[in-house]
Each structure stands twice: as C-alpha cells, then as structure tokens.
Amino acid sequence: GGGGGGGSVAKVAPPPLTEPKTKLSMPGTLEITLPSGEVCETRSLGLGLRVKKVGPITAKVYALGVYVGTAAQAQLDQFKGTASADTQDMFAAMLTGPEAPEVFFPRILQLVYARSVTQKQVVDAQREALEGKVGDDVLGEMCAAICKGMGAKTAIGDTLSLAWVEPDLLRVYCSKVGSPGPGEAHGDIRDAALVALLFKGFLGLEPRIDELKTSMAAGLGRLWIGGLHGEGEEKPGG
C-alpha cells in the first residue's frame, strides 16, 4: 500500500491556543530570526486575558501568550509533569538573562488586541509600568518602536510581540490582523533591565494576568510535542 513509513517524519507542531473570553487565537509556534541570523522556533505554552477597570466597566484589552524557544527544553525539563502556577523556579528560569547567558533561550510575549486602542493608550500603559525603573532613553526607544509598528491605533486581532532575543536585547514586532507570524521587526532595544521587567510583569510574583501562569504550567508539555527529545507529547497534571 502507499503512504507507508520510511520517509521523513512530518514536523509536529503544538496546536493553536484560543483565549476563551475573546475567542482570539494564537499559533502554536512562532518563528523569529535572531540577531545572529539563526531562525528560532518558539512554542506557545499558555495564554491569558489582560483586563483593565475603567470606572464601573471591565474592559478586555488583549490576550497575551508566552512563547519560548525549543532550547528551553533543557532548562524546563525538570518541571515537566509537576508544574503549577506556584512553581516559582520554573518562572524564574524564564526571567534569567545576562546573569546566566549560557542557559539563555529566546522567549516572546505576544499581545493580541481584543479592542481598538490608540497609540497613546499603548505608550501610556508602558510608561505607567516602567517609568522610573528603566532609563528614559530606553523607554523612549521602546515606545518609538511600538508606535512605528502599530500605526495610529490597533484593530481587533492586531499583534504586538515583545521578543527577548539575546540576554540583554528586546526586539519589537508588530503585525496586522490576519497576517501570519510575528510580523515585521520595528526596533531593537539593548537594555537588560527592560527585558527582565517586561517579562517579570507577567511571570513574576505579582502577575498582571491571574490565569496566565496556570495556563503555562498546564501547557508546558507543548514544548516537547513532536518528540524533540525522542519522546512524544507529555501532558502535565494540573
């Protein structure tokens, strides 16, 4: 019969993730080109919804997915099958940068907008989170890259991807709704404090999105789908 084995094995990717309240979807994998020129495959581990209270209204602002490079397997293998939202060592591994460059792996925060927001609203949110914690010039560079990429305002489904591509380097990507991948790179900002703070805002002890860490702990097995370690998918508990 036709279609037998013996050929090359098709690459198996984790399925897309969908945020239940907004129905916004994110691909299972994102490929980015690192500053070295190497193409890096990252995989989505989990997602959550960022909401903001405006008076009596709770506004859904964006779904946020966290992607990590497959090089993270070596660092995260010990948590496979046991991870929970309280596994601080696992999230700490996702926050290490220049202090441990030998174990660095690329990672991405991908924001998919659930509403139309203006450039000013996006910039103001970043300033609110980071002002006084990083240099004004660094914050200005990041905001300029975001503005260049997103234009005057977002449409529902537009994405902003904040990629930690080297131990002290942030790369900003933007893409319009319906465009595949992270889109075009609009700026590189070299500042170790900036990248660490951006990710700590979502993966630290006081995360901005409650369900994100739970989702990531449950989805950790997505990093091994396709058997990159010679194993099939594992389904962690919790």
PDB file of C-alpha atoms in Angstrom:
ATOM      1  CA  GLY A   1       0.000   0.000   0.000  1.00  0.00           C
ATOM      2  CA  GLY A   2       1.061   3.603  -0.499  1.00  0.00           C
ATOM      3  CA  GLY A   3       1.827   6.135   2.202  1.00  0.00           C
ATOM      4  CA  GLY A   4       3.948   3.737   4.239  1.00  0.00           C
ATOM      5  CA  GLY A   5       6.732   4.720   6.627  1.00  0.00           C
ATOM      6  CA  GLY A   6      10.345   5.205   5.764  1.00  0.00           C
ATOM      7  CA  GLY A   7      10.051   8.815   4.567  1.00  0.00           C
ATOM      8  CA  SER A   8      10.973  11.866   6.590  1.00  0.00           C
ATOM      9  CA  VAL A   9       8.834  12.426   9.652  1.00  0.00           C
ATOM     10  CA  ALA A  10       6.476  15.389   9.337  1.00  0.00           C
ATOM     11  CA  LYS A  11       7.184  18.129  11.832  1.00  0.00           C
ATOM     12  CA  VAL A  12       4.518  18.112  14.530  1.00  0.00           C
ATOM     13  CA  ALA A  13       3.652  21.499  15.984  1.00  0.00           C
ATOM     14  CA  PRO A  14       1.568  22.223  19.056  1.00  0.00           C
ATOM     15  CA  PRO A  15      -1.990  23.246  18.127  1.00  0.00           C
ATOM     16  CA  PRO A  16      -3.076  26.907  18.333  1.00  0.00           C
ATOM     17  CA  LEU A  17      -4.321  28.298  21.638  1.00  0.00           C
ATOM     18  CA  THR A  18      -7.599  30.211  21.943  1.00  0.00           C
ATOM     19  CA  GLU A  19      -8.424  32.673  24.701  1.00  0.00           C
ATOM     20  CA  PRO A  20     -11.963  31.623  25.766  1.00  0.00           C
ATOM     21  CA  LYS A  21     -13.498  35.008  26.637  1.00  0.00           C
ATOM     22  CA  THR A  22     -12.443  36.812  23.451  1.00  0.00           C
ATOM     23  CA  LYS A  23     -12.059  33.793  21.096  1.00  0.00           C
ATOM     24  CA  LEU A  24      -8.738  35.314  19.992  1.00  0.00           C
ATOM     25  CA  SER A  25      -6.381  32.631  18.697  1.00  0.00           C
ATOM     26  CA  MET A  26      -2.588  32.343  18.724  1.00  0.00           C
ATOM     27  CA  PRO A  27      -0.485  29.933  16.659  1.00  0.00           C
ATOM     28  CA  GLY A  28       1.205  27.006  18.368  1.00  0.00           C
ATOM     29  CA  THR A  29       4.593  28.126  17.072  1.00  0.00           C
ATOM     30  CA  LEU A  30       6.218  31.412  16.064  1.00  0.00           C
ATOM     31  CA  GLU A  31       9.460  31.606  14.109  1.00  0.00           C
ATOM     32  CA  ILE A  32      11.722  34.596  14.623  1.00  0.00           C
ATOM     33  CA  THR A  33      15.112  35.473  13.179  1.00  0.00           C
ATOM     34  CA  LEU A  34      17.661  36.104  15.899  1.00  0.00           C
ATOM     35  CA  PRO A  35      20.271  38.884  15.595  1.00  0.00           C
ATOM     36  CA  SER A  36      22.799  36.152  14.699  1.00  0.00           C
ATOM     37  CA  GLY A  37      20.704  35.352  11.607  1.00  0.00           C
ATOM     38  CA  GLU A  38      19.601  31.982  13.036  1.00  0.00           C
ATOM     39  CA  VAL A  39      15.893  31.191  12.667  1.00  0.00           C
ATOM     40  CA  CYS A  40      14.470  30.168  16.023  1.00  0.00           C
ATOM     41  CA  GLU A  41      11.255  28.228  16.557  1.00  0.00           C
ATOM     42  CA  THR A  42       9.333  29.224  19.670  1.00  0.00           C
ATOM     43  CA  ARG A  43       6.272  27.471  21.093  1.00  0.00           C
ATOM     44  CA  SER A  44       3.280  28.853  22.951  1.00  0.00           C
ATOM     45  CA  LEU A  45       2.982  27.466  26.474  1.00  0.00           C
ATOM     46  CA  GLY A  46      -0.109  29.332  27.637  1.00  0.00           C
ATOM     47  CA  LEU A  47      -2.174  32.486  27.482  1.00  0.00           C
ATOM     48  CA  GLY A  48      -4.411  34.765  29.488  1.00  0.00           C
ATOM     49  CA  LEU A  49      -6.551  37.883  29.175  1.00  0.00           C
ATOM     50  CA  ARG A  50      -5.489  41.366  30.273  1.00  0.00           C
ATOM     51  CA  VAL A  51      -8.442  43.347  31.588  1.00  0.00           C
ATOM     52  CA  LYS A  52      -8.483  46.909  32.835  1.00  0.00           C
ATOM     53  CA  LYS A  53     -11.106  48.532  35.013  1.00  0.00           C
ATOM     54  CA  VAL A  54     -12.352  51.847  33.646  1.00  0.00           C
ATOM     55  CA  GLY A  55     -14.847  53.149  36.196  1.00  0.00           C
ATOM     56  CA  PRO A  56     -17.585  50.514  36.531  1.00  0.00           C
ATOM     57  CA  ILE A  57     -16.588  48.753  33.290  1.00  0.00           C
ATOM     58  CA  THR A  58     -14.063  45.934  32.995  1.00  0.00           C
ATOM     59  CA  ALA A  59     -12.550  46.259  29.528  1.00  0.00           C
ATOM     60  CA  LYS A  60     -10.895  43.320  27.761  1.00  0.00           C
ATOM     61  CA  VAL A  61      -7.661  44.825  26.394  1.00  0.00           C
ATOM     62  CA  TYR A  62      -5.580  41.986  24.948  1.00  0.00           C
ATOM     63  CA  ALA A  63      -4.927  38.267  25.074  1.00  0.00           C
ATOM     64  CA  LEU A  64      -1.308  37.553  25.978  1.00  0.00           C
ATOM     65  CA  GLY A  65       0.552  34.404  25.010  1.00  0.00           C
ATOM     66  CA  VAL A  66       4.019  33.352  26.173  1.00  0.00           C
ATOM     67  CA  TYR A  67       6.313  31.589  23.701  1.00  0.00           C
ATOM     68  CA  VAL A  68       9.689  30.027  24.496  1.00  0.00           C
ATOM     69  CA  GLY A  69      12.398  28.718  22.175  1.00  0.00           C
ATOM     70  CA  THR A  70      12.811  24.957  21.968  1.00  0.00           C
ATOM     71  CA  ALA A  71      16.270  25.457  23.529  1.00  0.00           C
ATOM     72  CA  ALA A  72      14.311  25.911  26.781  1.00  0.00           C
ATOM     73  CA  GLN A  73      13.749  22.148  26.989  1.00  0.00           C
ATOM     74  CA  ALA A  74      16.985  21.576  28.876  1.00  0.00           C
ATOM     75  CA  GLN A  75      16.124  24.235  31.475  1.00  0.00           C
ATOM     76  CA  LEU A  76      12.452  23.308  31.896  1.00  0.00           C
ATOM     77  CA  ASP A  77      12.641  19.510  31.638  1.00  0.00           C
ATOM     78  CA  GLN A  78      12.782  19.131  35.427  1.00  0.00           C
ATOM     79  CA  PHE A  79       9.313  20.719  35.767  1.00  0.00           C
ATOM     80  CA  LYS A  80       7.599  18.510  33.186  1.00  0.00           C
ATOM     81  CA  GLY A  81       4.584  16.771  34.697  1.00  0.00           C
ATOM     82  CA  THR A  82       4.722  18.586  38.052  1.00  0.00           C
ATOM     83  CA  ALA A  83       4.471  22.294  37.161  1.00  0.00           C
ATOM     84  CA  SER A  84       1.798  24.527  38.673  1.00  0.00           C
ATOM     85  CA  ALA A  85       1.223  28.281  38.861  1.00  0.00           C
ATOM     86  CA  ASP A  86       3.236  28.215  42.104  1.00  0.00           C
ATOM     87  CA  THR A  87       6.326  26.569  40.586  1.00  0.00           C
ATOM     88  CA  GLN A  88       8.397  29.723  41.036  1.00  0.00           C
ATOM     89  CA  ASP A  89      11.652  28.051  39.941  1.00  0.00           C
ATOM     90  CA  MET A  90      10.132  27.380  36.512  1.00  0.00           C
ATOM     91  CA  PHE A  91       9.091  31.016  36.040  1.00  0.00           C
ATOM     92  CA  ALA A  92      12.435  32.200  37.432  1.00  0.00           C
ATOM     93  CA  ALA A  93      14.124  30.211  34.632  1.00  0.00           C
ATOM     94  CA  MET A  94      12.055  32.262  32.165  1.00  0.00           C
ATOM     95  CA  LEU A  95      13.265  35.511  33.756  1.00  0.00           C
ATOM     96  CA  THR A  96      17.021  34.879  33.646  1.00  0.00           C
ATOM     97  CA  GLY A  97      19.012  36.960  31.165  1.00  0.00           C
ATOM     98  CA  PRO A  98      22.531  38.404  31.354  1.00  0.00           C
ATOM     99  CA  GLU A  99      23.253  36.786  34.729  1.00  0.00           C
ATOM    100  CA  ALA A 100      23.215  33.332  33.072  1.00  0.00           C
ATOM    101  CA  PRO A 101      23.867  33.798  29.330  1.00  0.00           C
ATOM    102  CA  GLU A 102      24.935  30.169  28.903  1.00  0.00           C
ATOM    103  CA  VAL A 103      21.392  28.937  29.634  1.00  0.00           C
ATOM    104  CA  PHE A 104      19.559  31.720  27.784  1.00  0.00           C
ATOM    105  CA  PHE A 105      16.718  30.799  25.423  1.00  0.00           C
ATOM    106  CA  PRO A 106      14.603  33.208  23.345  1.00  0.00           C
ATOM    107  CA  ARG A 107      11.101  33.997  24.601  1.00  0.00           C
ATOM    108  CA  ILE A 108       8.225  36.153  23.423  1.00  0.00           C
ATOM    109  CA  LEU A 109       5.264  37.971  24.963  1.00  0.00           C
ATOM    110  CA  GLN A 110       2.657  38.153  22.212  1.00  0.00           C
ATOM    111  CA  LEU A 111      -0.236  40.577  22.727  1.00  0.00           C
ATOM    112  CA  VAL A 112      -3.301  40.136  20.505  1.00  0.00           C
ATOM    113  CA  TYR A 113      -5.588  43.142  20.908  1.00  0.00           C
ATOM    114  CA  ALA A 114      -9.187  42.473  21.901  1.00  0.00           C
ATOM    115  CA  ARG A 115     -10.247  46.058  21.184  1.00  0.00           C
ATOM    116  CA  SER A 116      -9.100  49.069  19.225  1.00  0.00           C
ATOM    117  CA  VAL A 117      -6.623  51.079  21.292  1.00  0.00           C
ATOM    118  CA  THR A 118      -4.751  54.220  20.319  1.00  0.00           C
ATOM    119  CA  GLN A 119      -1.007  54.572  20.106  1.00  0.00           C
ATOM    120  CA  LYS A 120      -1.157  56.915  23.099  1.00  0.00           C
ATOM    121  CA  GLN A 121      -3.005  54.337  25.225  1.00  0.00           C
ATOM    122  CA  VAL A 122      -0.403  51.660  24.435  1.00  0.00           C
ATOM    123  CA  VAL A 123       2.517  54.005  25.171  1.00  0.00           C
ATOM    124  CA  ASP A 124       0.898  55.328  28.359  1.00  0.00           C
ATOM    125  CA  ALA A 125       0.444  51.742  29.626  1.00  0.00           C
ATOM    126  CA  GLN A 126       4.142  51.001  29.046  1.00  0.00           C
ATOM    127  CA  ARG A 127       5.188  54.247  30.741  1.00  0.00           C
ATOM    128  CA  GLU A 128       2.930  53.506  33.711  1.00  0.00           C
ATOM    129  CA  ALA A 129       4.546  50.081  34.145  1.00  0.00           C
ATOM    130  CA  LEU A 130       8.180  51.053  33.539  1.00  0.00           C
ATOM    131  CA  GLU A 131       8.742  54.754  34.248  1.00  0.00           C
ATOM    132  CA  GLY A 132      11.462  55.277  36.838  1.00  0.00           C
ATOM    133  CA  LYS A 133      12.538  51.623  36.583  1.00  0.00           C
ATOM    134  CA  VAL A 134      14.457  51.933  33.305  1.00  0.00           C
ATOM    135  CA  GLY A 135      16.221  54.888  31.687  1.00  0.00           C
ATOM    136  CA  ASP A 136      14.022  57.453  29.930  1.00  0.00           C
ATOM    137  CA  ASP A 137      16.025  56.952  26.731  1.00  0.00           C
ATOM    138  CA  VAL A 138      15.409  53.192  26.821  1.00  0.00           C
ATOM    139  CA  LEU A 139      11.698  53.653  27.469  1.00  0.00           C
ATOM    140  CA  GLY A 140      11.558  56.222  24.661  1.00  0.00           C
ATOM    141  CA  GLU A 141      13.246  53.802  22.242  1.00  0.00           C
ATOM    142  CA  MET A 142      10.790  51.033  23.050  1.00  0.00           C
ATOM    143  CA  CYS A 143       7.746  53.300  22.733  1.00  0.00           C
ATOM    144  CA  ALA A 144       9.052  54.658  19.403  1.00  0.00           C
ATOM    145  CA  ALA A 145       9.424  51.105  18.044  1.00  0.00           C
ATOM    146  CA  ILE A 146       5.876  50.207  19.150  1.00  0.00           C
ATOM    147  CA  CYS A 147       4.439  53.385  17.596  1.00  0.00           C
ATOM    148  CA  LYS A 148       6.290  52.768  14.322  1.00  0.00           C
ATOM    149  CA  GLY A 149       4.895  49.260  14.112  1.00  0.00           C
ATOM    150  CA  MET A 150       1.297  49.717  15.237  1.00  0.00           C
ATOM    151  CA  GLY A 151       0.389  52.958  13.499  1.00  0.00           C
ATOM    152  CA  ALA A 152      -2.260  55.323  14.887  1.00  0.00           C
ATOM    153  CA  LYS A 153      -4.355  52.614  16.541  1.00  0.00           C
ATOM    154  CA  THR A 154      -4.870  48.864  16.716  1.00  0.00           C
ATOM    155  CA  ALA A 155      -7.669  46.860  15.195  1.00  0.00           C
ATOM    156  CA  ILE A 156      -9.079  43.811  16.989  1.00  0.00           C
ATOM    157  CA  GLY A 157      -6.669  40.960  16.233  1.00  0.00           C
ATOM    158  CA  ASP A 158      -3.557  43.097  15.655  1.00  0.00           C
ATOM    159  CA  THR A 159      -0.481  41.774  17.455  1.00  0.00           C
ATOM    160  CA  LEU A 160       2.443  43.262  19.320  1.00  0.00           C
ATOM    161  CA  SER A 161       5.251  40.795  20.050  1.00  0.00           C
ATOM    162  CA  LEU A 162       7.943  41.675  22.585  1.00  0.00           C
ATOM    163  CA  ALA A 163      10.775  39.239  21.941  1.00  0.00           C
ATOM    164  CA  TRP A 164      13.657  38.646  24.344  1.00  0.00           C
ATOM    165  CA  VAL A 165      16.155  37.593  21.676  1.00  0.00           C
ATOM    166  CA  GLU A 166      19.504  37.934  23.477  1.00  0.00           C
ATOM    167  CA  PRO A 167      20.234  38.129  27.223  1.00  0.00           C
ATOM    168  CA  ASP A 168      20.018  41.946  27.140  1.00  0.00           C
ATOM    169  CA  LEU A 169      18.112  42.609  23.885  1.00  0.00           C
ATOM    170  CA  LEU A 170      14.425  43.265  23.206  1.00  0.00           C
ATOM    171  CA  ARG A 171      13.100  43.130  19.634  1.00  0.00           C
ATOM    172  CA  VAL A 172       9.675  44.663  18.932  1.00  0.00           C
ATOM    173  CA  TYR A 173       7.454  43.077  16.257  1.00  0.00           C
ATOM    174  CA  CYS A 174       4.006  44.200  15.061  1.00  0.00           C
ATOM    175  CA  SER A 175       1.569  42.596  12.658  1.00  0.00           C
ATOM    176  CA  LYS A 176      -1.906  43.470  11.444  1.00  0.00           C
ATOM    177  CA  VAL A 177      -4.896  41.168  11.915  1.00  0.00           C
ATOM    178  CA  GLY A 178      -4.817  38.229   9.522  1.00  0.00           C
ATOM    179  CA  SER A 179      -1.043  38.421   8.918  1.00  0.00           C
ATOM    180  CA  PRO A 180       0.872  35.262   9.828  1.00  0.00           C
ATOM    181  CA  GLY A 181       3.786  35.194  12.228  1.00  0.00           C
ATOM    182  CA  PRO A 182       5.068  37.942  14.492  1.00  0.00           C
ATOM    183  CA  GLY A 183       5.259  40.398  11.587  1.00  0.00           C
ATOM    184  CA  GLU A 184       7.978  42.927  10.905  1.00  0.00           C
ATOM    185  CA  ALA A 185      10.672  43.875  13.422  1.00  0.00           C
ATOM    186  CA  HIS A 186      10.423  47.584  14.226  1.00  0.00           C
ATOM    187  CA  GLY A 187      13.234  48.114  16.694  1.00  0.00           C
ATOM    188  CA  ASP A 188      15.953  46.555  18.858  1.00  0.00           C
ATOM    189  CA  ILE A 189      16.448  47.939  22.362  1.00  0.00           C
ATOM    190  CA  ARG A 190      19.530  46.766  24.227  1.00  0.00           C
ATOM    191  CA  ASP A 191      18.860  47.011  27.954  1.00  0.00           C
ATOM    192  CA  ALA A 192      18.975  44.116  30.408  1.00  0.00           C
ATOM    193  CA  ALA A 193      16.684  45.775  32.964  1.00  0.00           C
ATOM    194  CA  LEU A 194      13.993  46.494  30.376  1.00  0.00           C
ATOM    195  CA  VAL A 195      13.582  42.926  29.121  1.00  0.00           C
ATOM    196  CA  ALA A 196      13.619  41.461  32.614  1.00  0.00           C
ATOM    197  CA  LEU A 197      10.991  43.939  33.873  1.00  0.00           C
ATOM    198  CA  LEU A 198       8.678  43.394  30.903  1.00  0.00           C
ATOM    199  CA  PHE A 199       8.603  39.639  31.468  1.00  0.00           C
ATOM    200  CA  LYS A 200       8.516  39.933  35.267  1.00  0.00           C
ATOM    201  CA  GLY A 201       5.305  41.946  34.917  1.00  0.00           C
ATOM    202  CA  PHE A 202       3.595  38.775  33.674  1.00  0.00           C
ATOM    203  CA  LEU A 203       5.687  35.933  35.131  1.00  0.00           C
ATOM    204  CA  GLY A 204       6.818  37.410  38.448  1.00  0.00           C
ATOM    205  CA  LEU A 205       5.227  37.146  41.886  1.00  0.00           C
ATOM    206  CA  GLU A 206       2.542  39.745  41.135  1.00  0.00           C
ATOM    207  CA  PRO A 207       1.483  38.934  37.568  1.00  0.00           C
ATOM    208  CA  ARG A 208      -0.820  41.293  35.684  1.00  0.00           C
ATOM    209  CA  ILE A 209      -2.877  38.353  34.372  1.00  0.00           C
ATOM    210  CA  ASP A 210      -4.004  35.858  37.021  1.00  0.00           C
ATOM    211  CA  GLU A 211      -4.653  32.815  34.821  1.00  0.00           C
ATOM    212  CA  LEU A 212      -1.522  33.101  32.661  1.00  0.00           C
ATOM    213  CA  LYS A 213       0.834  31.133  34.914  1.00  0.00           C
ATOM    214  CA  THR A 214      -1.759  28.381  35.467  1.00  0.00           C
ATOM    215  CA  SER A 215      -2.204  28.087  31.699  1.00  0.00           C
ATOM    216  CA  MET A 216       1.559  27.949  31.128  1.00  0.00           C
ATOM    217  CA  ALA A 217       2.101  25.282  33.780  1.00  0.00           C
ATOM    218  CA  ALA A 218      -0.645  23.144  32.214  1.00  0.00           C
ATOM    219  CA  GLY A 219       0.791  23.741  28.729  1.00  0.00           C
ATOM    220  CA  LEU A 220       4.455  23.068  29.499  1.00  0.00           C
ATOM    221  CA  GLY A 221       4.280  19.713  27.679  1.00  0.00           C
ATOM    222  CA  ARG A 222       3.676  21.630  24.418  1.00  0.00           C
ATOM    223  CA  LEU A 223       7.424  22.263  24.356  1.00  0.00           C
ATOM    224  CA  TRP A 224       8.064  18.555  23.650  1.00  0.00           C
ATOM    225  CA  ILE A 225       5.317  17.860  21.080  1.00  0.00           C
ATOM    226  CA  GLY A 226       6.851  16.136  18.094  1.00  0.00           C
ATOM    227  CA  GLY A 227       9.418  14.415  20.267  1.00  0.00           C
ATOM    228  CA  LEU A 228      12.369  16.776  20.100  1.00  0.00           C
ATOM    229  CA  HIS A 229      13.863  14.744  22.952  1.00  0.00           C
ATOM    230  CA  GLY A 230      12.874  11.481  21.308  1.00  0.00           C
ATOM    231  CA  GLU A 231       9.634  11.497  23.302  1.00  0.00           C
ATOM    232  CA  GLY A 232       6.051  12.162  22.343  1.00  0.00           C
ATOM    233  CA  GLU A 233       3.863  14.776  23.936  1.00  0.00           C
ATOM    234  CA  GLU A 234       3.561  14.669  27.685  1.00  0.00           C
ATOM    235  CA  LYS A 235       0.513  16.002  29.450  1.00  0.00           C
ATOM    236  CA  PRO A 236       1.444  17.633  32.750  1.00  0.00           C
ATOM    237  CA  GLY A 237      -1.115  17.428  35.507  1.00  0.00           C
ATOM    238  CA  GLY A 238      -2.832  20.499  36.967  1.00  0.00           C
TER     239      GLY A 238
END
